[in-house]
XYZ file of C-alpha atoms in Angstrom:
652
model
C 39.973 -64.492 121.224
C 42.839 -64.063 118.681
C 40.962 -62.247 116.429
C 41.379 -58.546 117.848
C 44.740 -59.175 118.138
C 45.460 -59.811 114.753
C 43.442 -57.055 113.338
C 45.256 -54.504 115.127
C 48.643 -56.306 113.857
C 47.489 -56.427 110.028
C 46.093 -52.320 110.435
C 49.793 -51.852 112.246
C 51.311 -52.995 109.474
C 48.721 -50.999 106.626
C 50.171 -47.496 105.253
C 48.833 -44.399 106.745
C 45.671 -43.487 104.943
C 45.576 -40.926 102.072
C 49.297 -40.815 102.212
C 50.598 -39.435 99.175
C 53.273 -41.221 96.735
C 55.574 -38.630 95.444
C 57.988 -39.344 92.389
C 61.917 -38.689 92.543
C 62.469 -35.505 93.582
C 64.233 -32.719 90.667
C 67.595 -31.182 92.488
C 67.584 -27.174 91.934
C 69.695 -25.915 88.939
C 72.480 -25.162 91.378
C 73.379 -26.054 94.682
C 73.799 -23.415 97.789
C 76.913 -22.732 99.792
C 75.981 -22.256 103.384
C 79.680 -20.743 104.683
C 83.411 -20.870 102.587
C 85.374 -21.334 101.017
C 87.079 -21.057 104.953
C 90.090 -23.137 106.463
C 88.121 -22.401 109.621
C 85.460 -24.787 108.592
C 86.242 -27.803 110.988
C 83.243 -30.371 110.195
C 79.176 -30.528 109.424
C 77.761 -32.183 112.077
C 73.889 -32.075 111.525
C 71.153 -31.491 109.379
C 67.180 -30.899 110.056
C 64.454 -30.640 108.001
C 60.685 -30.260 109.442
C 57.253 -31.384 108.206
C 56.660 -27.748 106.943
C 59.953 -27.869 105.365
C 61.535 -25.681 107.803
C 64.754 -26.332 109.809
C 68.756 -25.556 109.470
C 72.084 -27.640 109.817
C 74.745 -27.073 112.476
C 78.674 -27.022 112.023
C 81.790 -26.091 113.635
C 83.951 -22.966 112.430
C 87.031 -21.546 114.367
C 86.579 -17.990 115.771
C 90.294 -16.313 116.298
C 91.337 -19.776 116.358
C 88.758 -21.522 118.517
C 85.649 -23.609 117.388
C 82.235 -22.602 118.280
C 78.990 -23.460 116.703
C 77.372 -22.204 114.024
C 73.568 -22.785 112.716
C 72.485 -21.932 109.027
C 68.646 -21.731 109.792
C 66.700 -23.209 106.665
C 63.420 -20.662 106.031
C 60.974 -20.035 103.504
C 62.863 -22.496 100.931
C 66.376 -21.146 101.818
C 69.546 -21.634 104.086
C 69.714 -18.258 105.923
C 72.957 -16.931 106.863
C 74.677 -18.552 109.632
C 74.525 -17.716 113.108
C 76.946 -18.126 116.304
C 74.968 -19.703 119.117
C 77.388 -20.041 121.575
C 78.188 -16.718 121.819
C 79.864 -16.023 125.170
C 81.490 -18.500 125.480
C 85.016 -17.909 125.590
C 86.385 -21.864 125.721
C 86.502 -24.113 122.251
C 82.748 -26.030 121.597
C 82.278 -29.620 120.476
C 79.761 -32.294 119.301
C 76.965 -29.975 118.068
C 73.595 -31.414 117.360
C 70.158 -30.284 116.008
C 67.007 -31.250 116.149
C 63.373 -29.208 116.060
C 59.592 -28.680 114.468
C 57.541 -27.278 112.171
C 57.528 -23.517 112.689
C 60.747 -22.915 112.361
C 61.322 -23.817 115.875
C 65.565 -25.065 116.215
C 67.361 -26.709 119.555
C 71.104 -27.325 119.480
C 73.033 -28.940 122.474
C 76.421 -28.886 122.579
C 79.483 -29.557 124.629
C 81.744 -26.273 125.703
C 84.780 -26.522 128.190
C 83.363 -30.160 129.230
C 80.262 -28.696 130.381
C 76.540 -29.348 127.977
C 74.803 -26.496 126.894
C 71.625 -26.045 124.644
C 70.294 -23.250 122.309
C 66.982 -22.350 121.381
C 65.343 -20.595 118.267
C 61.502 -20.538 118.416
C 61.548 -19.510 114.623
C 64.393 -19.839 112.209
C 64.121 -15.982 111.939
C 63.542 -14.784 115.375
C 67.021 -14.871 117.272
C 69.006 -17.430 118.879
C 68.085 -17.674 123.524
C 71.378 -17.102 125.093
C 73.483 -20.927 126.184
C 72.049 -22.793 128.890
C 74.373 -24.819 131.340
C 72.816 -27.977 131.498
C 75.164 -30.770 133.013
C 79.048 -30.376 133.911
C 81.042 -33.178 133.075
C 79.247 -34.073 129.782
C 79.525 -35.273 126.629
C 77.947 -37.023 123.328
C 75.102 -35.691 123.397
C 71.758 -36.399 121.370
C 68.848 -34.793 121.132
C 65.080 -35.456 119.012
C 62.056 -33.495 118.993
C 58.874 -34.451 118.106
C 56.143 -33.298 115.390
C 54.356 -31.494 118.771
C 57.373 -29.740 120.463
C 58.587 -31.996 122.826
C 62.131 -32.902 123.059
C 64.241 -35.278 124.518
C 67.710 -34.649 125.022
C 70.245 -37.820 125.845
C 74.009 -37.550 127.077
C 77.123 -38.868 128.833
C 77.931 -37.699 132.645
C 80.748 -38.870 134.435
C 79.662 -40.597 137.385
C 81.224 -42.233 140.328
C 81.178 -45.615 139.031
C 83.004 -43.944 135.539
C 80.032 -42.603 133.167
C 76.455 -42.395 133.065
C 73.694 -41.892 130.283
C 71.381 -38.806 131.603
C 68.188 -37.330 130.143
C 66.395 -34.288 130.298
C 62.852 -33.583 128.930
C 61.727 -30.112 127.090
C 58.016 -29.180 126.763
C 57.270 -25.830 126.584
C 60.699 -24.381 126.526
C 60.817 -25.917 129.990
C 63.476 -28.512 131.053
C 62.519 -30.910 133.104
C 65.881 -33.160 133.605
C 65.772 -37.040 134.742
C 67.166 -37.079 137.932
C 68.403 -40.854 137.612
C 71.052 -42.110 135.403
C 69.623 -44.912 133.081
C 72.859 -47.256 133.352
C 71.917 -50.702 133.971
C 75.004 -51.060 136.282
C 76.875 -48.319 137.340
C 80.813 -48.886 136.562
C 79.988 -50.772 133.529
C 81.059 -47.190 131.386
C 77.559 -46.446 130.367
C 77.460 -44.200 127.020
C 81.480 -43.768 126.898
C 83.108 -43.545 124.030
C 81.296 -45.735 120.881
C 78.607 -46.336 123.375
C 77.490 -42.835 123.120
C 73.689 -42.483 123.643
C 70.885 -41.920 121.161
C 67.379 -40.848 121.074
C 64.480 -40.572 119.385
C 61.457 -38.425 120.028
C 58.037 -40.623 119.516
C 55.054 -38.498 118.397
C 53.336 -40.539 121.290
C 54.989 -38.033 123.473
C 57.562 -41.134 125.211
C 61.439 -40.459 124.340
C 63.788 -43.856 123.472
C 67.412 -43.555 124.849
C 69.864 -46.618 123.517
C 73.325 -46.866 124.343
C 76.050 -48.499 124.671
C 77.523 -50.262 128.252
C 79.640 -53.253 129.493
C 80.014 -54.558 125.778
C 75.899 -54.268 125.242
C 73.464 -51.823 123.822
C 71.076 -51.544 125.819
C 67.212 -49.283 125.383
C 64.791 -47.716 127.503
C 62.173 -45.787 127.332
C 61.521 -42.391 128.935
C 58.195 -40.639 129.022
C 58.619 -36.733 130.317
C 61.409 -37.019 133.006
C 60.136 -40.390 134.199
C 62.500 -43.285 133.109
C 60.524 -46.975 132.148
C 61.537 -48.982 134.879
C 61.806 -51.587 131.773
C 65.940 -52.008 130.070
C 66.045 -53.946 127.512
C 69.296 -55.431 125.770
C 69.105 -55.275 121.824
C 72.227 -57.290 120.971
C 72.610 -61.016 121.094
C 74.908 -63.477 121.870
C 75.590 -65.051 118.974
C 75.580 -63.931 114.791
C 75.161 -67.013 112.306
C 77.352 -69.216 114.822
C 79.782 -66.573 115.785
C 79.979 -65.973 119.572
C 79.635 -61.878 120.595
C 82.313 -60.253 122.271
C 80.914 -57.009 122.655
C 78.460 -54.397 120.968
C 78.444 -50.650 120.663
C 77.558 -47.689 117.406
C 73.924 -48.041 118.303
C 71.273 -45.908 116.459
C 67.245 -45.672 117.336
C 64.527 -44.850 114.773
C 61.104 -44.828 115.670
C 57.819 -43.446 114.665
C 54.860 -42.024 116.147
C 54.150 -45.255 118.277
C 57.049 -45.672 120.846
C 55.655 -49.404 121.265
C 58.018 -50.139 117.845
C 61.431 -49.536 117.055
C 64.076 -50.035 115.420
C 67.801 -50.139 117.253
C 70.679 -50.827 114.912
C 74.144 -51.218 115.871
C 78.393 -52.832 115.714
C 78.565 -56.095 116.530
C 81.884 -57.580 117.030
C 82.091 -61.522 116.921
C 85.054 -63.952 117.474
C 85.256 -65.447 113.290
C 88.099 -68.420 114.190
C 91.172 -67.094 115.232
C 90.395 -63.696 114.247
C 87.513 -60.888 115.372
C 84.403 -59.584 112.797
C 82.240 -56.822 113.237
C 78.850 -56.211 111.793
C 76.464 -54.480 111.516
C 72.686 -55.968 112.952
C 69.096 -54.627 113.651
C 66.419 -55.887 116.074
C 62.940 -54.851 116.199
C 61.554 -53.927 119.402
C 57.562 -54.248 119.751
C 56.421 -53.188 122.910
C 58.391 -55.447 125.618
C 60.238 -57.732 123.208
C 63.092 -57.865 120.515
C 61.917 -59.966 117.918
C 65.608 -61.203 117.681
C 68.746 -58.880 115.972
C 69.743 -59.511 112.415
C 72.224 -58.469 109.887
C 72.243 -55.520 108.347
C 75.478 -55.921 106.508
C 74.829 -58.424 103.475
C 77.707 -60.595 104.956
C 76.896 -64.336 104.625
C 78.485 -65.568 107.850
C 81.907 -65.212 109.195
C 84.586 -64.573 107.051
C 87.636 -62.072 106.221
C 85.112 -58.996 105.456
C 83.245 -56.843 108.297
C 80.707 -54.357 108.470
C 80.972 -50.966 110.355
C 78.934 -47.369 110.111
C 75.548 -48.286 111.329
C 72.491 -45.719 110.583
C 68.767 -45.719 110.146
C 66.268 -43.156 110.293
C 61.798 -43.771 109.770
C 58.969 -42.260 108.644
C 56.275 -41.061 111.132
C 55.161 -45.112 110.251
C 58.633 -46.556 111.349
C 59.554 -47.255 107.600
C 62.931 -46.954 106.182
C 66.094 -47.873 106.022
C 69.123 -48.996 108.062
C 72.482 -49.201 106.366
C 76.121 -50.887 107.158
C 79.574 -49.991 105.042
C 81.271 -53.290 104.237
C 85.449 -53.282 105.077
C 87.430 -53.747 103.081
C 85.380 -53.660 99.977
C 83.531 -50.260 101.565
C 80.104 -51.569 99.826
C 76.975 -49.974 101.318
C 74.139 -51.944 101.870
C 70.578 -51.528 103.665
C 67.892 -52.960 105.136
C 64.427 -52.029 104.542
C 62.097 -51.296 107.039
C 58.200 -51.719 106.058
C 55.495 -49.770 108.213
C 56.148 -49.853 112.558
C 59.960 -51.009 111.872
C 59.263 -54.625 110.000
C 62.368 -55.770 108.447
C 62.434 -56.819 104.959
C 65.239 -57.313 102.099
C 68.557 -56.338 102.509
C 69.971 -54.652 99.201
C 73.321 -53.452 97.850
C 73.161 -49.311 97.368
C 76.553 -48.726 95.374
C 76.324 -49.335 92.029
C 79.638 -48.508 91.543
C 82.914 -49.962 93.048
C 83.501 -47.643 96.506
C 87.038 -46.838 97.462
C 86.225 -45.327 100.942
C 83.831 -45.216 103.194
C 80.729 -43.563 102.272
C 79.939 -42.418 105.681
C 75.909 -42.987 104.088
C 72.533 -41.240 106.159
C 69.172 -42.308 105.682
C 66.900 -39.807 105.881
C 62.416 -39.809 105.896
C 60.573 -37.291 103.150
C 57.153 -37.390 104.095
C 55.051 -39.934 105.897
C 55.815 -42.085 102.973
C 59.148 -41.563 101.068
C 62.267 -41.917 101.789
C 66.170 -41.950 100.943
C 69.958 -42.971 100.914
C 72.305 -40.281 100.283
C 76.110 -41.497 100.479
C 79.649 -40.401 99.306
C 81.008 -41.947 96.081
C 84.865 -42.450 95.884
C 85.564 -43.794 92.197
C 89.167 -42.818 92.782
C 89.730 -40.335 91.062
C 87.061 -37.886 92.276
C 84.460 -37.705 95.123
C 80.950 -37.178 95.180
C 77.610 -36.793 96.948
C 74.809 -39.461 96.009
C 71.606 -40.158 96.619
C 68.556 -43.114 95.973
C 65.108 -41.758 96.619
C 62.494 -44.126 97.241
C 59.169 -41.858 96.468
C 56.814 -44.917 97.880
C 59.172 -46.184 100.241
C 60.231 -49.432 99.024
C 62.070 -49.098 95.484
C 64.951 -46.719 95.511
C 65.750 -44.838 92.246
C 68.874 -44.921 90.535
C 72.195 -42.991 91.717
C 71.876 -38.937 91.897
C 74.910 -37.287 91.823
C 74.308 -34.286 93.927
C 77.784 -32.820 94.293
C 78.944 -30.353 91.359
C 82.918 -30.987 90.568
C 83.758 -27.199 90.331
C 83.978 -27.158 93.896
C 86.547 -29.775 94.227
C 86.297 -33.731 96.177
C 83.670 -33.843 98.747
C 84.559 -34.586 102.537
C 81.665 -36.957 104.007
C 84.389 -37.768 106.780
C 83.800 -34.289 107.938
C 79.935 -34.263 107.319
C 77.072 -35.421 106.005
C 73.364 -35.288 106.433
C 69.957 -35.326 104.811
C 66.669 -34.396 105.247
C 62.714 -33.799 104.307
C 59.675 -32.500 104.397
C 56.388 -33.874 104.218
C 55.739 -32.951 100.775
C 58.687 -35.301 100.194
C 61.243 -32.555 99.501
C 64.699 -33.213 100.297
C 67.836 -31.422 101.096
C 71.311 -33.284 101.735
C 74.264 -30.976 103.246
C 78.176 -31.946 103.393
C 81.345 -30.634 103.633
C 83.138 -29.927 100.312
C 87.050 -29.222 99.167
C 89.626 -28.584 101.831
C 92.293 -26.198 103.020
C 91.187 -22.299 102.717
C 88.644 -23.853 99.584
C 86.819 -25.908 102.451
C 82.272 -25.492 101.891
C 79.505 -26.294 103.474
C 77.191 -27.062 100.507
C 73.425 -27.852 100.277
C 71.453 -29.573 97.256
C 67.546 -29.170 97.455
C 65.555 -31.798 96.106
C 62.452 -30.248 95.336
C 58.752 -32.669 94.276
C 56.554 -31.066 91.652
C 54.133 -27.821 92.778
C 50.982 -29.387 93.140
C 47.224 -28.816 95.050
C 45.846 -25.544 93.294
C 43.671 -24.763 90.632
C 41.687 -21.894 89.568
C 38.944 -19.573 91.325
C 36.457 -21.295 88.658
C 36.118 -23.257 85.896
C 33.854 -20.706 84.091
C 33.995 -17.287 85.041
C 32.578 -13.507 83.641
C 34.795 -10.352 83.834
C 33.384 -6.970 82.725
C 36.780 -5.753 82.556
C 38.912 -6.318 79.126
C 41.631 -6.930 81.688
C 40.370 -9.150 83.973
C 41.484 -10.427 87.165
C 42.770 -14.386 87.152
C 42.997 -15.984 90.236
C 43.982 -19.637 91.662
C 44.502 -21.662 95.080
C 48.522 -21.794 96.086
C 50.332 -24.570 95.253
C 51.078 -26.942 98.040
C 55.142 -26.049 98.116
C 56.625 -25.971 101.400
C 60.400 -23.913 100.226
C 58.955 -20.632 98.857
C 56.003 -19.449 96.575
C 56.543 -21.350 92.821
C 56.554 -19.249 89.971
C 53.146 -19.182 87.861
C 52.736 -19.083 84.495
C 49.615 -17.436 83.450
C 48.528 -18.270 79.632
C 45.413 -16.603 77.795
C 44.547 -18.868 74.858
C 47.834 -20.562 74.580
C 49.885 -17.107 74.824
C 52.086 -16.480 77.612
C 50.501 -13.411 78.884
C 52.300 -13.256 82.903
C 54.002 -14.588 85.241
C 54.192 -14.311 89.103
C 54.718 -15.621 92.614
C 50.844 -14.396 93.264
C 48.245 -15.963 93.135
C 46.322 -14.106 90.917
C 47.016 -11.295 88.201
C 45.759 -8.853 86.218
C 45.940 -9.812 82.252
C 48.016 -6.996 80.945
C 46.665 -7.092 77.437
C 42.961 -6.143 76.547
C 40.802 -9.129 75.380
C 37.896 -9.180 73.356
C 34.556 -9.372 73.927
C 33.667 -12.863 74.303
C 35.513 -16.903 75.812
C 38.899 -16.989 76.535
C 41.093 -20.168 77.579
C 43.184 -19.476 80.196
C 45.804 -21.867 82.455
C 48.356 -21.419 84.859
C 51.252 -23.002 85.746
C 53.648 -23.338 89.023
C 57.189 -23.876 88.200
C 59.368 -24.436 91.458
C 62.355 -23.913 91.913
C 63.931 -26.952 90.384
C 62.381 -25.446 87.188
C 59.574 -28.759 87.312
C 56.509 -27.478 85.884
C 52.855 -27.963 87.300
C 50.006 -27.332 85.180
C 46.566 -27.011 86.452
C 42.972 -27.741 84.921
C 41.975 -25.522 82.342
C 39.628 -22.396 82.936
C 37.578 -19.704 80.438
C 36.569 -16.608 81.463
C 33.831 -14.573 79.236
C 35.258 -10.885 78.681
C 31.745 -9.393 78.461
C 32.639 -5.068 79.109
C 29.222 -3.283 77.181
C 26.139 -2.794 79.668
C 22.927 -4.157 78.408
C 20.165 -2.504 76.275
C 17.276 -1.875 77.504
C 14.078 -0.298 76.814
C 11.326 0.779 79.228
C 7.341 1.320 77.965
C 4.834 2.101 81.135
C 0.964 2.333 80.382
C -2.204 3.129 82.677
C -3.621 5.576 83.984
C -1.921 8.440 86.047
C -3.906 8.665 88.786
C -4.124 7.756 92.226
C -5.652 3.966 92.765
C -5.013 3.124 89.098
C -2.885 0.028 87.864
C 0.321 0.891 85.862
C 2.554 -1.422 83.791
C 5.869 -1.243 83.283
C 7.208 -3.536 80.255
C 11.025 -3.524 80.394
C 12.904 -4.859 77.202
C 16.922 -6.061 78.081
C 19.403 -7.355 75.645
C 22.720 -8.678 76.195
C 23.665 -9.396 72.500
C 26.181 -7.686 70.126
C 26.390 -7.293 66.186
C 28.646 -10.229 65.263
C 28.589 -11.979 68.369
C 26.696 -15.434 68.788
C 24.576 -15.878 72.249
C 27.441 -17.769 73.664
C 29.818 -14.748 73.380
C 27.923 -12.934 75.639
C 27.212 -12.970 78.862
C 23.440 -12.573 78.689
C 21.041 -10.634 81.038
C 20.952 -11.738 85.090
C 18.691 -9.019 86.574
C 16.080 -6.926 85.979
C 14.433 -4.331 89.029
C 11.985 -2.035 89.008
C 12.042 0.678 91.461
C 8.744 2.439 91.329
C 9.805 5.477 93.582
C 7.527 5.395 96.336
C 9.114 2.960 99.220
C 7.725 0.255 97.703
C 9.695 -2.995 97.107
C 11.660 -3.081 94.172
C 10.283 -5.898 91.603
C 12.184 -8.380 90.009
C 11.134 -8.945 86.572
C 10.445 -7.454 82.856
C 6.656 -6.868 83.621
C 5.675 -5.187 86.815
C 2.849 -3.673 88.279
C 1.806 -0.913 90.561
C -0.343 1.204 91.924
C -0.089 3.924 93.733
C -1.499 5.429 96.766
C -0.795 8.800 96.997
C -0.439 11.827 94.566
C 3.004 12.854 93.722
C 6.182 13.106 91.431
C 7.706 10.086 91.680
C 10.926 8.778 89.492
C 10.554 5.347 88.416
C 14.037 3.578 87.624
C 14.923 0.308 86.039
C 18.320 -1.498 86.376
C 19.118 -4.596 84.189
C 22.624 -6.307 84.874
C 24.505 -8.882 83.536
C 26.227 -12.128 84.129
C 29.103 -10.232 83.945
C 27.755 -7.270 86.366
C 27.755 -4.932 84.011
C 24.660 -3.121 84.061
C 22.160 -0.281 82.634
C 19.872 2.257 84.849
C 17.221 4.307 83.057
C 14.819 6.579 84.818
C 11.313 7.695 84.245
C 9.553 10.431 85.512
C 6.014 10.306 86.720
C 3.218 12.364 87.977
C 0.720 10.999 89.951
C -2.988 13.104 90.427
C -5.993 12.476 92.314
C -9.155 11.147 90.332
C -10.651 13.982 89.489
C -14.528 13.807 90.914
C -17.877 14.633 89.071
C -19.359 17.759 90.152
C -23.093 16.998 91.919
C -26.078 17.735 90.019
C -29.546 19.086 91.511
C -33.200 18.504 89.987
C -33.567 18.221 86.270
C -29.729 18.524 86.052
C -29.074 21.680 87.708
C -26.514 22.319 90.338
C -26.881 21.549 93.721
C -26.666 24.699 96.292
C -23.813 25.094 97.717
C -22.835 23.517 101.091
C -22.572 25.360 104.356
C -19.632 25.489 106.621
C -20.751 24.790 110.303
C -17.789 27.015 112.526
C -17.989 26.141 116.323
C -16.646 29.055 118.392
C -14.188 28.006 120.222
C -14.085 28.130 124.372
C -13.020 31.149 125.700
């Protein structure tokens, strides 16, 4: 009886089917700068990216002195120009956070005079719904969408008992809010202050809400704008012998199956005299936490703690969770294997960290995914990141960050993102003062999935057409590199051109190449194409009689070959057809056949093509005549009288 059960735990555990494994990621030539240099820059707050590779980041940026929100909308391979979405809205905004899907489609909430508002794009190019009011008295809020649209948006209400964690559900562009609070008791300052709520967005369609209340972190699932009747508390009571004293940070990551998760979060512990945080994860399967663990790379209690919790998974609940240790600032992770198992914990850094790195973890596909962090060496900071193209090994350090534009500021923002072609973009905040940037470096995977029309092909043009599938490349069309026998002949963002040189008769090599924008070359399979311009030759004989009822033959001679061209150079002959003029159907063949019934000028014709279609009509004229009849003959050879009419009058 325990044999089902364990079969669907070992195909739980298998990676998705036909995923692909991508290799590191190349980083364009130069990075883009969203907004600045501005003073008015306050702080990056997040970042999107979509399966389609579509999405935008969201930041606040004083207006006449006050901050609003802004959203640089990320389309066809670019960051667009940044947008106001709160327009309107006269009193200082707050806490801005993004989320959305593949289409371009964005939602923002945010928090404006106290009260929550959202924002919706349907398309990062179509323009920005006016605010909706959603909740007075709100804050922190958190929002998800999933693959399919739907949206869950998470936040803190003040209630009569103090505060309350609230949800609201978005299919359709329709919200559809929770009408209960979620608190497990009310006074117990449910989602206030480091206990604000999070949520993630299942592709199963059911939304997970954790937060933080009375000391705990607590989940619970929430499917449309009905709330699990299930809570479920994620932090324990003890760490490694250390008694809890309370919990709060949390973070959710799930996948496509809300039955696993993955809820990471602070712990603080009584260590002796004196209090230790850390930083632990616990894996929820379907009604139970397997049992929180740490995160941190701490062996016990001792004079170092852990703080900045953060994970983020795949569509399969892999990835990683990461915790900052204090005071050495060390980042570490966790890695989580397929549905949220945990594995090894690893050091990131591989250099001594001076401050926190204020680290994301980000999913690039079904299958990759990455670590991007800030660097303080001392003397400068800088953007890094570890890409882990199957999932499991991380690469070495990236420096994304370019020095010309002066010490990053991860305290004021930082956030990554990916596609499902496992490209990647990481945004932060960058200099300070009136030199203060919102930057973006795009990570871009190789140009791959095309190839040419054919592998062998005929063109009766000495400029022929070339054409090839698009490369699979989700930020823009790659540049292709057309060669004709090793020679550089074009280059477009087409997919197919005209060579601009004449070729001569006979095979040409041809190849093409995408080069994306990280300047990563793709070369396809090899084609030929056979330049084959001259029409055949042919030659036409026709024999028989001319008359009506007689057999005639038509004996068509076709050649396809040149003076100092071997067989192979040429196409060779595809067709020949006889037309013999008189509605009959055309014959396919060198020798044909045909006699006609009736007298008449009739104009036979012959067209021969080639392989390459071009081809050669030639015409014959012919007259067709009765058989002419023997006169009758009398007795002893003379002629017979003539034959008498018979008239018959007609009736009057």
């Amino acid at each position: 009886m325990l044999i089902l059960p364990v079969l669907l735990a070992l195909l739980a555990l298998a990676p998705p089917t036909g995923a692909a494994v991508r290799r590191t990621p190349t980083q364009a030539p130069t990075n883009s700068v969203v907004d600045g240099p501005s003073a008015d820059i306050q702080g990056l707050t997040g970042l999107f990216v979509g399966r389609d590779g579509t999405g935008g980041l969201v930041y606040l940026k004083n207006v006449a002195g006050v901050p609003h929100v802004f959203v640089s909308s990320l389309t066809g391979g670019s960051f667009q120009a940044p947008r106001q979405v709160d327009a309107g809205l006269g009193g200082a905004s707050s806490q801005p956070v993004i989320t959305g899907a593949s289409g371009g489609e964005l939602l923002v909430a945010f928090i404006n005079g106290g009260e929550l508002y959202t924002a919706l794009t349907p398309n990062g190019l179509a323009g920005w719904q006016p605010p909706r009011a959603m909740y007075g008295g709100a804050s922190n809020p958190a929002v998800s969408m999933s693959n399919f649209g739907k949206a869950y948006l998470a936040f803190t209400a003040s209630g009569s008992g103090g505060s309350d964690v609230r949800t609201a559900f978005l299919k359709a562009g329709q919200w559809a809010p929770v009408s209960a609070p979620l608190d497990v008791q009310s006074g117990d300052g449910a989602g206030a202050g480091s206990g604000r709520p999070r949520v993630v967005a299942c592709g199963d369609g059911t939304g997970i809400v954790v937060w933080g209340e009375g000391g705990h972190v607590y989940l619970r699932r929430v499917l449309g704008s009905s709330p699990s009747i299930a809570t479920y508390q994620a932090d324990p009571a003890s760490v490694q012998g250390a008694p809890e004293v309370s919990a709060d940070e949390p973070m959710i990551g799930s996948g496509g199956d809300s039955s696993y998760a993955s809820v990471t979060f602070r712990e603080t512990v009584q260590s002796g005299a004196t209090q230790q945080t850390r930083v632990l994860f616990n894996h929820l399967i379907a009604g139970r936490f397997t049992g929180a663990q740490p995160v941190d790379g701490l062996g016990g209690p001792g004079p170092q703690s852990a703080d900045q919790p953060f994970t983020a998974t795949t569509e399969f609940g892999a990835g990683f969770v990461t915790a900052e240790q204090t005071p050495s600032h060390n980042l570490y992770a966790l890695r989580l294997n397929q549905n949220a198992w945990p594995a090894g914990v690893q050091q990131i850094n591989s250099l001594p960290e001076l401050s926190s790195p204020d680290a994301v973890t980000s999913a690039a596909g079904t299958v990759s995914t990455l670590v991007a962090w800030q660097q303080d060496s001392g003397t400068a900071t800088e953007i890094r990141l570890r890409y882990a193209s199957d999932g499991i090994n991380l690469s070495p350090d990236l420096v994304l960050s370019s020095p010309d534009l002066g010490p990053t500021n991860a305290d004021l923002g930082l956030g990554a993102g990916g596609d499902l072609g496992g490209d990647a973009a990481v945004a932060w905040v960058q200099g300070s003062g009136d030199q203060t940037r919102i930057v973006v470096a795009q990570l871009y995977q190789p140009a791959g999935g095309f190839s040419p029309a054919f592998t062998f092909g005929y063109s009766a043009r000495v400029n022929p057409v070339l054409s090839w599938s698009a490369a699979s490349e989700q930020w823009g069309a790659p540049n292709y590199q057309v060669k004709v026998d090793g020679t550089l002949v074009a280059q477009t963002t087409s997919t197919s051109v005209t060579v601009p040189i004449a070729l001569t008769q006979g095979r040409h090599a041809w190849q093409v190449t995408a080069v994306n924008p990280a300047g990563v070359p793709t070369v396809a399979r090899g084609s030929t194409v056979l330049v084959d311009s001259l029409p055949p030759i042919v030659s036409l004989r026709v024999t028989g009689r001319l008359h009506v009822g007689q057999w005639l033959h038509a004996y068509v001679r076709a050649l396809d070959t040149r003076p100092g061209l071997p067989v192979g150079q040429v196409s060779g002959v595809n067709t020949v057809q006889v037309k013999w003029g008189d509605g009959s159907e055309p014959f396919m063949g060198s020798n044909s056949a045909h006699v006609y019934r009736r007298r008449g000028r009739f104009v036979l014709t012959v067209i021969v093509t080639d392989r390459a279609g071009n081809r050669t009509v030639i015409t014959r004229r012919i007259h067709i005549v009765p058989v002419a009849k023997p006169k009758p003959r009398g007795r002893a050879g003379r002629p017979a009288p003539p034959k008498h009419t018979v008239r018959h009058a007609s009736a009057r």
